[in-house]
Structure formats: structure tokens, C-alpha cells
């Protein structure tokens, strides 16, 4: 047999032997599905506790019973306090209940058009018991609130020289409405701003001297709030 033909035959046999192995190496690998992406969603549900601070303006009007209008003034100042509550979330809607108590220093006065004396109003405390309904965009919550309010007020009458000659105090109940915007900035922590209006209406106030003034009051509050929520702040959503 020709030497060249013999070499060609050997080469063909070797190529045939290696072809199955090469085919096995080139076979398609099985498809592996990529893991699903996980989005984190802020959960507003749970108990929370917090602190707040801000300022207010309380408008007061005094009417001396049986005589006439003494005048009006705004009692302004600062406040600091705390709140505790519970929220539960359904979809993007958030519902809650909250109790809040604050120390306050809202004071103001005017010269009486009837007596010529100085009438002063001071609010030294208030509390709010409210329900909330809100709408959440992940870690941003906008809400409205409403309920009952209680306010501790003191009323004084001074001479032009500054001598206190008459006084009275009262714990007054009324209603409140408000709205706020809150932002979850860290696990379990949120910060927000809130506006509240307190309706106290009018009430007859009897002073130490026996005189009676019908005093109307309402309060506008602006607060910054910091809350800590117990429980996990986020849930996984696939």
C-alpha cells in the first residue's frame, strides 16, 4: 500500500474517534433563570413613640358679661411634648390612633376697652386624642387627623403698672383637625411636620373677684415631630 494512502487512512480513523468528544463539549448548557429582583417597601404598621416641638398662636377674645367687648389678642410662644400611637397599613392606605401631650408657653394681652386694665391669656399645656388616615408612597406618608383636644389656660388682669389684681384658670375641652407629612429616613425612624387647629369656642370664666368674662379661644399649631416605630420597618416585595 502506498505510504501516503496509509497515513490518510490513519488520520481519518483518529478524527472519527475524537468527534463524539468534541460534540459533547459543544452541547448547549441548560438554561438557568436569573433570581427575581426584590424591592423593599416601607411598612408603617406598628406602635410608635416620639417627641415634638414647635410654635403656636392662640387667638382670644374677652367679653365682660353684662357690659361688653373688652378686646382680643394673640397668645404666641413655643411648645414641646411627646406622642404615642399605633398605625396599621392596608395597601397604600395608613390608619392610626394617637395621643399627644405638650407643655406650652403661649401668652399675649391687650388693654381692655371697658376697664382700661390689661387682660392677659396664657396657655401652659394641651393634649390631643386623634384618629388618622393617610396615604403612603413607600417611606413618605401624608395624613389627615382629627379628634378631641384639652387645653390648660390661665387668665390674668393687670393694672397699667403691672400689678396682678384678678386671675382665673380653666381646663377646656374642644376639637382639633390637622394634617402632616412624614418621612422614614432610617430603619424604624421617621421625621415629619404637622399643622393642627384647636377649636375651643367660648366659655364663661369666673375670676377671683367674682366678675365673669365670656372668653373665646382657638389655637393654630406648627410642629416638627420625630418618631421611633417598634418592629421591622421594611418588607420584601418580589
Coordinates of C-alpha atoms in Angstrom, one line a residue:
X1 CA 0.0 0.0 0.0
X2 CA 1.2 3.5 -0.9
X3 CA 2.7 5.2 2.2
X4 CA 0.6 8.4 1.6
X5 CA -2.6 6.4 1.5
X6 CA -1.8 4.7 4.7
X7 CA -1.2 8.0 6.5
X8 CA -4.5 9.4 5.3
X9 CA -6.4 6.3 6.5
X10 CA -4.8 6.6 10.0
X11 CA -5.8 10.3 10.1
X12 CA -9.4 9.6 9.2
X13 CA -9.7 6.9 12.0
X14 CA -8.3 9.3 14.6
X15 CA -10.7 12.1 13.6
X16 CA -13.6 9.8 13.8
X17 CA -12.6 8.8 17.3
X18 CA -12.4 12.4 18.6
X19 CA -15.6 13.7 17.0
X20 CA -18.0 12.4 19.7
X21 CA -16.0 14.0 22.5
X22 CA -15.9 17.4 20.7
X23 CA -19.7 17.2 20.1
X24 CA -20.2 16.6 23.8
X25 CA -18.1 19.6 24.8
X26 CA -20.0 21.8 22.4
X27 CA -23.5 20.8 23.6
X28 CA -25.8 23.6 24.9
X29 CA -25.7 24.2 28.6
X30 CA -29.1 24.0 30.5
X31 CA -30.8 27.5 30.9
X32 CA -30.7 28.9 34.5
X33 CA -33.3 31.5 35.3
X34 CA -31.9 34.7 36.9
X35 CA -33.1 35.3 40.5
X36 CA -36.1 37.6 40.9
X37 CA -35.4 41.1 41.9
X38 CA -36.6 42.1 45.4
X39 CA -37.9 45.5 46.2
X40 CA -38.1 46.8 49.7
X41 CA -41.3 48.5 50.8
X42 CA -41.6 50.7 53.9
X43 CA -44.2 49.3 56.4
X44 CA -45.9 52.0 58.5
X45 CA -47.7 49.4 60.7
X46 CA -46.9 49.2 64.4
X47 CA -46.6 51.1 67.7
X48 CA -44.6 54.3 67.8
X49 CA -43.4 56.8 70.3
X50 CA -41.9 60.2 69.7
X51 CA -41.2 63.8 70.6
X52 CA -42.3 67.1 69.0
X53 CA -41.7 70.8 69.2
X54 CA -42.7 74.0 67.6
X55 CA -44.8 77.1 68.0
X56 CA -48.4 78.4 68.1
X57 CA -50.7 81.3 68.0
X58 CA -53.8 81.3 70.2
X59 CA -56.5 83.9 69.4
X60 CA -58.5 85.0 72.4
X61 CA -61.5 87.4 72.7
X62 CA -62.8 88.7 76.0
X63 CA -66.4 89.9 76.6
X64 CA -67.2 91.2 80.1
X65 CA -70.6 89.7 80.9
X66 CA -73.3 92.3 81.1
X67 CA -71.0 95.1 79.9
X68 CA -69.4 94.5 76.5
X69 CA -66.4 93.6 74.4
X70 CA -63.1 94.1 76.2
X71 CA -60.9 93.2 73.2
X72 CA -58.9 90.5 71.5
X73 CA -55.2 89.4 71.4
X74 CA -53.0 86.6 70.1
X75 CA -51.1 84.5 72.6
X76 CA -47.9 83.2 70.9
X77 CA -45.0 81.1 72.0
X78 CA -43.3 77.7 71.9
X79 CA -44.2 74.2 72.8
X80 CA -42.5 70.8 73.4
X81 CA -44.0 67.4 74.1
X82 CA -44.5 63.8 73.1
X83 CA -46.8 61.4 71.3
X84 CA -47.6 57.7 71.3
X85 CA -49.7 55.8 68.8
X86 CA -50.4 52.9 66.6
X87 CA -50.7 52.6 62.8
X88 CA -51.8 49.9 60.5
X89 CA -51.3 49.8 56.8
X90 CA -53.6 48.3 54.1
X91 CA -52.1 48.7 50.6
X92 CA -51.0 52.3 50.4
X93 CA -53.6 53.5 52.9
X94 CA -52.5 54.0 56.5
X95 CA -54.8 54.3 59.5
X96 CA -53.9 55.3 63.1
X97 CA -54.8 56.4 66.6
X98 CA -52.6 58.8 68.6
X99 CA -52.4 60.5 72.0
X100 CA -50.2 63.6 72.4
X101 CA -49.3 65.8 75.4
X102 CA -47.4 69.1 75.4
X103 CA -46.1 71.7 77.7
X104 CA -46.7 75.2 76.2
X105 CA -46.0 78.8 76.8
X106 CA -48.4 80.8 74.7
X107 CA -49.1 84.2 76.1
X108 CA -50.5 87.6 75.0
X109 CA -52.5 90.6 76.2
X110 CA -54.4 93.7 75.3
X111 CA -55.7 96.8 77.1
X112 CA -59.4 96.4 77.9
X113 CA -61.7 98.7 76.1
X114 CA -64.1 98.5 79.1
X115 CA -61.9 98.8 82.2
X116 CA -58.6 100.2 80.8
X117 CA -56.8 97.3 82.5
X118 CA -54.5 94.8 80.8
X119 CA -56.1 91.4 80.0
X120 CA -53.7 88.5 79.6
X121 CA -54.2 84.9 78.3
X122 CA -51.7 82.2 78.8
X123 CA -51.9 78.5 77.6
X124 CA -49.5 76.3 79.6
X125 CA -50.4 72.8 78.3
X126 CA -52.5 70.9 75.8
X127 CA -53.3 67.4 74.8
X128 CA -54.7 65.8 71.6
X129 CA -56.5 62.5 71.1
X130 CA -56.9 61.8 67.4
X131 CA -57.5 59.4 64.7
X132 CA -55.5 59.4 61.5
X133 CA -56.0 58.4 57.8
X134 CA -53.1 58.7 55.4
X135 CA -51.7 57.6 52.0
X136 CA -48.1 56.3 51.7
X137 CA -45.6 56.5 48.8
X138 CA -43.2 53.9 50.2
X139 CA -41.4 55.8 53.0
X140 CA -43.3 59.0 52.6
X141 CA -46.6 59.4 54.4
X142 CA -49.2 62.2 54.0
X143 CA -52.1 62.1 56.5
X144 CA -55.0 64.0 58.0
X145 CA -56.1 63.8 61.6
X146 CA -59.0 64.8 63.8
X147 CA -60.4 64.3 67.3
X148 CA -60.6 65.8 70.7
X149 CA -58.4 68.5 72.4
X150 CA -57.9 69.6 76.0
X151 CA -56.1 72.9 76.9
X152 CA -54.9 74.3 80.2
X153 CA -55.4 78.1 80.2
X154 CA -54.8 80.9 82.7
X155 CA -56.3 84.4 82.6
X156 CA -55.0 87.4 84.4
X157 CA -55.9 91.1 84.8
X158 CA -53.1 93.6 85.5
X159 CA -53.0 97.3 86.2
X160 CA -51.1 99.5 83.8
X161 CA -48.3 99.5 86.3
X162 CA -48.2 95.7 86.1
X163 CA -49.9 94.6 89.3
X164 CA -51.9 91.4 89.1
X165 CA -55.4 92.2 90.5
X166 CA -57.5 89.4 89.2
X167 CA -57.0 85.8 87.9
X168 CA -58.7 82.6 86.9
X169 CA -57.7 79.3 85.3
X170 CA -59.6 76.7 83.3
X171 CA -59.2 73.3 81.7
X172 CA -61.1 73.5 78.4
X173 CA -62.2 70.7 76.0
X174 CA -62.7 71.2 72.3
X175 CA -62.0 69.6 68.9
X176 CA -59.0 69.5 66.6
X177 CA -58.2 68.9 63.0
X178 CA -54.8 68.7 61.3
X179 CA -52.5 67.4 58.6
X180 CA -49.0 66.2 58.4
X181 CA -46.2 64.9 56.1
X182 CA -43.8 62.2 57.5
X183 CA -40.6 60.7 56.0
X184 CA -39.0 57.4 57.0
X185 CA -35.3 58.3 56.9
X186 CA -33.8 55.2 58.6
X187 CA -34.8 51.8 59.9
X188 CA -37.6 52.5 62.5
X189 CA -37.1 56.3 62.5
X190 CA -39.2 59.0 60.8
X191 CA -39.4 62.7 60.9
X192 CA -42.2 65.0 59.9
X193 CA -44.0 68.3 60.0
X194 CA -47.6 68.8 61.2
X195 CA -50.2 71.6 61.4
X196 CA -53.1 71.4 63.9
X197 CA -56.0 73.7 64.6
X198 CA -57.8 73.5 68.0
X199 CA -61.4 74.7 68.3
X200 CA -62.3 75.8 71.9
X201 CA -65.2 78.0 71.3
X202 CA -66.5 80.3 74.0
X203 CA -66.7 79.7 77.8
X204 CA -67.8 81.8 80.8
X205 CA -64.7 82.2 83.1
X206 CA -65.3 83.3 86.7
X207 CA -62.5 85.4 88.2
X208 CA -61.4 85.5 91.8
X209 CA -63.2 88.8 92.2
X210 CA -66.5 87.3 91.1
X211 CA -66.5 89.0 87.7
X212 CA -67.3 86.8 84.7
X213 CA -65.8 87.1 81.2
X214 CA -67.0 85.1 78.2
X215 CA -63.7 84.1 76.5
X216 CA -63.4 82.6 73.1
X217 CA -60.3 80.8 72.0
X218 CA -58.7 78.9 69.2
X219 CA -55.2 77.7 68.6
X220 CA -53.0 77.2 65.5
X221 CA -50.0 74.9 65.9
X222 CA -47.0 74.1 63.8
X223 CA -44.9 71.2 64.9
X224 CA -41.8 69.2 63.9
X225 CA -42.0 65.5 65.0
X226 CA -39.6 62.7 65.5
X227 CA -40.9 59.1 65.9
X228 CA -39.5 55.7 66.6
X229 CA -41.5 52.7 65.4
X230 CA -41.3 49.3 67.1
X231 CA -41.0 46.4 64.7
X232 CA -39.4 45.9 61.2
X233 CA -39.5 49.0 59.0
X234 CA -39.5 47.2 55.6
X235 CA -41.0 44.2 54.0
X236 CA -39.7 42.4 50.9
X237 CA -41.8 42.5 47.7
X238 CA -41.0 40.2 44.8

